PDB file of C-alpha atoms in Angstrom:
ATOM      1  CA  UNK X   1      27.024   4.629   3.591  1.00  0.00           C
ATOM      2  CA  UNK X   2      26.176   0.967   4.516  1.00  0.00           C
ATOM      3  CA  UNK X   3      26.456  -1.848   2.046  1.00  0.00           C
ATOM      4  CA  UNK X   4      25.060  -5.520   1.778  1.00  0.00           C
ATOM      5  CA  UNK X   5      26.561  -7.815  -0.251  1.00  0.00           C
ATOM      6  CA  UNK X   6      29.163  -5.136  -2.356  1.00  0.00           C
ATOM      7  CA  UNK X   7      25.479  -3.712  -2.535  1.00  0.00           C
ATOM      8  CA  UNK X   8      24.504   0.251  -0.889  1.00  0.00           C
ATOM      9  CA  UNK X   9      22.166   0.312   0.739  1.00  0.00           C
ATOM     10  CA  UNK X  10      19.945   3.360  -0.863  1.00  0.00           C
ATOM     11  CA  UNK X  11      17.695   4.042   2.106  1.00  0.00           C
ATOM     12  CA  UNK X  12      16.463   2.437   5.561  1.00  0.00           C
ATOM     13  CA  UNK X  13      12.673   1.037   6.323  1.00  0.00           C
ATOM     14  CA  UNK X  14      10.300  -0.025   9.214  1.00  0.00           C
ATOM     15  CA  UNK X  15       8.481  -3.373   8.269  1.00  0.00           C
ATOM     16  CA  UNK X  16       6.230  -5.716  10.145  1.00  0.00           C
ATOM     17  CA  UNK X  17       8.427  -3.522  13.426  1.00  0.00           C
ATOM     18  CA  UNK X  18      11.894  -3.732  11.775  1.00  0.00           C
ATOM     19  CA  UNK X  19      14.009  -1.699  10.076  1.00  0.00           C
ATOM     20  CA  UNK X  20      14.941  -2.368   7.428  1.00  0.00           C
ATOM     21  CA  UNK X  21      17.717  -1.903   4.851  1.00  0.00           C
ATOM     22  CA  UNK X  22      16.286  -0.813   1.638  1.00  0.00           C
ATOM     23  CA  UNK X  23      19.180  -2.048  -1.200  1.00  0.00           C
ATOM     24  CA  UNK X  24      18.226  -0.629  -5.606  1.00  0.00           C
ATOM     25  CA  UNK X  25      18.740  -2.338  -8.133  1.00  0.00           C
ATOM     26  CA  UNK X  26      18.689  -1.906 -11.140  1.00  0.00           C
ATOM     27  CA  UNK X  27      16.799  -3.745 -13.471  1.00  0.00           C
ATOM     28  CA  UNK X  28      14.265  -4.163 -15.436  1.00  0.00           C
ATOM     29  CA  UNK X  29      11.892  -6.356 -14.042  1.00  0.00           C
ATOM     30  CA  UNK X  30      10.363  -5.380 -11.099  1.00  0.00           C
ATOM     31  CA  UNK X  31      10.342  -6.887  -7.709  1.00  0.00           C
ATOM     32  CA  UNK X  32      10.273  -6.298  -4.704  1.00  0.00           C
ATOM     33  CA  UNK X  33      11.879  -8.797  -1.891  1.00  0.00           C
ATOM     34  CA  UNK X  34      11.724  -8.792   1.274  1.00  0.00           C
ATOM     35  CA  UNK X  35      13.940 -10.940   3.629  1.00  0.00           C
ATOM     36  CA  UNK X  36      16.465 -11.457   6.889  1.00  0.00           C
ATOM     37  CA  UNK X  37      15.223  -7.399   7.414  1.00  0.00           C
ATOM     38  CA  UNK X  38      16.231  -6.266   4.137  1.00  0.00           C
ATOM     39  CA  UNK X  39      14.722  -5.023   0.920  1.00  0.00           C
ATOM     40  CA  UNK X  40      15.739  -5.112  -1.749  1.00  0.00           C
ATOM     41  CA  UNK X  41      14.235  -2.893  -4.485  1.00  0.00           C
ATOM     42  CA  UNK X  42      14.357  -3.605  -8.751  1.00  0.00           C
ATOM     43  CA  UNK X  43      13.425  -1.858 -11.308  1.00  0.00           C
ATOM     44  CA  UNK X  44      14.949   0.647 -14.275  1.00  0.00           C
ATOM     45  CA  UNK X  45      17.524   2.344 -13.153  1.00  0.00           C
ATOM     46  CA  UNK X  46      16.859   5.405 -14.695  1.00  0.00           C
ATOM     47  CA  UNK X  47      13.835   5.323 -12.556  1.00  0.00           C
ATOM     48  CA  UNK X  48      14.017   8.823 -10.136  1.00  0.00           C
ATOM     49  CA  UNK X  49      13.092   9.313  -6.321  1.00  0.00           C
ATOM     50  CA  UNK X  50      10.163   9.201  -7.122  1.00  0.00           C
ATOM     51  CA  UNK X  51       9.423   6.890  -8.281  1.00  0.00           C
ATOM     52  CA  UNK X  52      11.390   4.536  -6.194  1.00  0.00           C
ATOM     53  CA  UNK X  53       9.446   5.600  -3.043  1.00  0.00           C
ATOM     54  CA  UNK X  54       6.582   4.612  -4.550  1.00  0.00           C
ATOM     55  CA  UNK X  55       7.166   2.032  -6.141  1.00  0.00           C
ATOM     56  CA  UNK X  56       7.826   1.150  -2.304  1.00  0.00           C
ATOM     57  CA  UNK X  57       5.052   2.443  -0.950  1.00  0.00           C
ATOM     58  CA  UNK X  58       2.686   0.383  -3.432  1.00  0.00           C
ATOM     59  CA  UNK X  59       4.594  -2.674  -2.570  1.00  0.00           C
ATOM     60  CA  UNK X  60       4.134  -2.860   0.779  1.00  0.00           C
ATOM     61  CA  UNK X  61       0.852  -2.132   0.674  1.00  0.00           C
ATOM     62  CA  UNK X  62       0.257  -5.209  -1.721  1.00  0.00           C
ATOM     63  CA  UNK X  63       2.101  -6.975   1.235  1.00  0.00           C
ATOM     64  CA  UNK X  64      -0.272  -5.764   4.158  1.00  0.00           C
ATOM     65  CA  UNK X  65      -2.958  -6.834   2.236  1.00  0.00           C
ATOM     66  CA  UNK X  66      -1.911 -10.394   1.122  1.00  0.00           C
ATOM     67  CA  UNK X  67      -0.789 -10.260   4.568  1.00  0.00           C
ATOM     68  CA  UNK X  68      -4.683 -10.293   5.667  1.00  0.00           C
ATOM     69  CA  UNK X  69      -5.847 -12.457   2.763  1.00  0.00           C
ATOM     70  CA  UNK X  70      -3.923 -15.353   5.642  1.00  0.00           C
ATOM     71  CA  UNK X  71      -4.433 -13.837   8.126  1.00  0.00           C
ATOM     72  CA  UNK X  72      -8.494 -12.877   7.721  1.00  0.00           C
ATOM     73  CA  UNK X  73      -9.649 -16.643   7.107  1.00  0.00           C
ATOM     74  CA  UNK X  74      -6.938 -17.807   9.989  1.00  0.00           C
ATOM     75  CA  UNK X  75      -9.025 -15.818  12.146  1.00  0.00           C
ATOM     76  CA  UNK X  76     -12.311 -16.578  11.082  1.00  0.00           C
ATOM     77  CA  UNK X  77     -12.381 -20.069  10.660  1.00  0.00           C
ATOM     78  CA  UNK X  78     -10.771 -20.109  14.610  1.00  0.00           C
ATOM     79  CA  UNK X  79     -13.788 -17.816  16.131  1.00  0.00           C
ATOM     80  CA  UNK X  80     -16.310 -18.665  13.674  1.00  0.00           C
ATOM     81  CA  UNK X  81     -16.810 -14.897  13.090  1.00  0.00           C
ATOM     82  CA  UNK X  82     -16.706 -13.644   9.113  1.00  0.00           C
ATOM     83  CA  UNK X  83     -16.520 -10.261   8.015  1.00  0.00           C
ATOM     84  CA  UNK X  84     -18.627  -9.525   5.383  1.00  0.00           C
ATOM     85  CA  UNK X  85     -15.817  -7.275   3.771  1.00  0.00           C
ATOM     86  CA  UNK X  86     -12.005  -5.501   4.597  1.00  0.00           C
ATOM     87  CA  UNK X  87     -10.217  -2.724   3.411  1.00  0.00           C
ATOM     88  CA  UNK X  88      -6.410  -1.007   3.845  1.00  0.00           C
ATOM     89  CA  UNK X  89      -7.606   2.745   4.935  1.00  0.00           C
ATOM     90  CA  UNK X  90      -6.207   5.390   6.620  1.00  0.00           C
ATOM     91  CA  UNK X  91      -7.194   7.088  10.453  1.00  0.00           C
ATOM     92  CA  UNK X  92      -4.716   8.978  12.333  1.00  0.00           C
ATOM     93  CA  UNK X  93      -7.091   7.641  15.924  1.00  0.00           C
ATOM     94  CA  UNK X  94      -8.444   3.920  15.098  1.00  0.00           C
ATOM     95  CA  UNK X  95      -6.075   0.769  14.114  1.00  0.00           C
ATOM     96  CA  UNK X  96      -9.250  -0.219  12.548  1.00  0.00           C
ATOM     97  CA  UNK X  97     -13.096  -0.111  13.329  1.00  0.00           C
ATOM     98  CA  UNK X  98     -15.855  -2.845  12.045  1.00  0.00           C
ATOM     99  CA  UNK X  99     -19.705  -2.133  11.238  1.00  0.00           C
ATOM    100  CA  UNK X 100     -21.446  -4.573  13.344  1.00  0.00           C
ATOM    101  CA  UNK X 101     -24.394  -3.791  11.403  1.00  0.00           C
ATOM    102  CA  UNK X 102     -22.700  -4.630   8.195  1.00  0.00           C
ATOM    103  CA  UNK X 103     -19.392  -6.746   8.987  1.00  0.00           C
ATOM    104  CA  UNK X 104     -17.648  -4.433   7.146  1.00  0.00           C
ATOM    105  CA  UNK X 105     -13.429  -3.693   9.034  1.00  0.00           C
ATOM    106  CA  UNK X 106     -11.090  -1.143   7.902  1.00  0.00           C
ATOM    107  CA  UNK X 107      -7.563  -2.121   8.702  1.00  0.00           C
ATOM    108  CA  UNK X 108      -4.830   0.732   9.244  1.00  0.00           C
ATOM    109  CA  UNK X 109      -2.023   0.832   6.886  1.00  0.00           C
ATOM    110  CA  UNK X 110       0.216   1.428   9.483  1.00  0.00           C
ATOM    111  CA  UNK X 111      -0.366  -2.211  10.760  1.00  0.00           C
ATOM    112  CA  UNK X 112       2.934  -2.352   8.048  1.00  0.00           C
ATOM    113  CA  UNK X 113       4.592  -1.112  10.281  1.00  0.00           C
ATOM    114  CA  UNK X 114       3.703  -2.992  13.718  1.00  0.00           C
ATOM    115  CA  UNK X 115       5.034  -6.771  14.527  1.00  0.00           C
ATOM    116  CA  UNK X 116       2.314  -9.738  12.507  1.00  0.00           C
ATOM    117  CA  UNK X 117       0.695 -10.906  15.697  1.00  0.00           C
ATOM    118  CA  UNK X 118       0.418  -7.455  16.440  1.00  0.00           C
ATOM    119  CA  UNK X 119      -2.391  -7.558  13.240  1.00  0.00           C
ATOM    120  CA  UNK X 120      -3.226 -10.599  13.824  1.00  0.00           C
ATOM    121  CA  UNK X 121      -4.849  -8.446  17.320  1.00  0.00           C
ATOM    122  CA  UNK X 122      -5.553  -5.722  15.180  1.00  0.00           C
ATOM    123  CA  UNK X 123      -7.466  -8.213  12.848  1.00  0.00           C
ATOM    124  CA  UNK X 124      -9.083 -10.428  16.130  1.00  0.00           C
ATOM    125  CA  UNK X 125     -10.276  -6.914  17.695  1.00  0.00           C
ATOM    126  CA  UNK X 126     -12.165  -6.232  14.415  1.00  0.00           C
ATOM    127  CA  UNK X 127     -13.821  -9.870  13.805  1.00  0.00           C
ATOM    128  CA  UNK X 128     -14.401  -9.809  17.908  1.00  0.00           C
ATOM    129  CA  UNK X 129     -16.435  -6.765  17.432  1.00  0.00           C
ATOM    130  CA  UNK X 130     -19.219  -9.135  14.973  1.00  0.00           C
ATOM    131  CA  UNK X 131     -20.493 -10.251  18.125  1.00  0.00           C
ATOM    132  CA  UNK X 132     -19.957  -7.867  20.995  1.00  0.00           C
ATOM    133  CA  UNK X 133     -20.330  -4.181  19.547  1.00  0.00           C
ATOM    134  CA  UNK X 134     -18.755  -2.987  22.983  1.00  0.00           C
ATOM    135  CA  UNK X 135     -15.913  -3.303  24.922  1.00  0.00           C
ATOM    136  CA  UNK X 136     -17.079  -5.054  28.374  1.00  0.00           C
ATOM    137  CA  UNK X 137     -16.631  -7.838  30.346  1.00  0.00           C
ATOM    138  CA  UNK X 138     -18.223 -10.459  27.268  1.00  0.00           C
ATOM    139  CA  UNK X 139     -15.861  -8.979  24.174  1.00  0.00           C
ATOM    140  CA  UNK X 140     -12.663  -9.446  26.402  1.00  0.00           C
ATOM    141  CA  UNK X 141     -13.818 -12.910  27.208  1.00  0.00           C
ATOM    142  CA  UNK X 142     -13.661 -13.719  23.601  1.00  0.00           C
ATOM    143  CA  UNK X 143     -10.495 -12.395  23.128  1.00  0.00           C
ATOM    144  CA  UNK X 144      -9.349 -14.145  26.798  1.00  0.00           C
ATOM    145  CA  UNK X 145     -10.411 -16.903  24.399  1.00  0.00           C
ATOM    146  CA  UNK X 146      -8.528 -16.686  20.865  1.00  0.00           C
ATOM    147  CA  UNK X 147      -5.740 -14.680  21.901  1.00  0.00           C
ATOM    148  CA  UNK X 148      -5.156 -15.089  26.024  1.00  0.00           C
ATOM    149  CA  UNK X 149      -1.279 -12.886  25.645  1.00  0.00           C
ATOM    150  CA  UNK X 150      -3.933 -10.031  23.660  1.00  0.00           C
ATOM    151  CA  UNK X 151      -2.959  -7.125  25.921  1.00  0.00           C
ATOM    152  CA  UNK X 152       0.627  -7.175  25.672  1.00  0.00           C
ATOM    153  CA  UNK X 153      -0.349  -6.697  22.039  1.00  0.00           C
ATOM    154  CA  UNK X 154      -2.693  -4.765  22.411  1.00  0.00           C
ATOM    155  CA  UNK X 155      -0.141  -2.475  24.699  1.00  0.00           C
ATOM    156  CA  UNK X 156       2.323  -2.105  21.105  1.00  0.00           C
ATOM    157  CA  UNK X 157      -1.375  -1.277  19.057  1.00  0.00           C
ATOM    158  CA  UNK X 158      -2.427   1.564  21.475  1.00  0.00           C
ATOM    159  CA  UNK X 159      -1.563   4.797  21.323  1.00  0.00           C
ATOM    160  CA  UNK X 160       0.589   7.358  19.053  1.00  0.00           C
ATOM    161  CA  UNK X 161       0.119   5.151  15.642  1.00  0.00           C
ATOM    162  CA  UNK X 162       4.093   5.434  13.483  1.00  0.00           C
ATOM    163  CA  UNK X 163       5.462   8.823  13.664  1.00  0.00           C
ATOM    164  CA  UNK X 164       8.501   7.806  12.578  1.00  0.00           C
ATOM    165  CA  UNK X 165       8.262   8.340   8.328  1.00  0.00           C
ATOM    166  CA  UNK X 166       5.798   5.643   5.654  1.00  0.00           C
ATOM    167  CA  UNK X 167       7.840   5.964   3.408  1.00  0.00           C
ATOM    168  CA  UNK X 168      10.861   7.510   2.950  1.00  0.00           C
TER     169      UNK X 168
END
């Protein structure tokens, strides 16, 4: 079994496009800390494997939520486009979607496995749908205006959703 600073790596986990070693440290305090491709998961030592996995899953979803909370206002300010609301959802076929009629945006929970720049691209992509409902030339022009390298990120986001286990 691999070790890091004298602690055994409990499992490996993809987070923000990189493989992280997860270290479990028994403690009375529940903590999730991600640094330098290591995740420290701290919770009571008597926690079951299911409790550890559930805490890891909820902590990663919270991390995604926090990242979106930071990035959405950034891109709304840059573009001048504002969504009425957003939420994290599940989809087997899309990284996100937008309802231009309501201004509501869904962002796929699996974006937690992609590099943060991909999350930014999906946020921008969905915000641009508030102005242009289809993927025509005006839509592409908006993406070019705000994120000139978007085509490279689109390639990272397209195709099959992550094949690796989400929260194992």
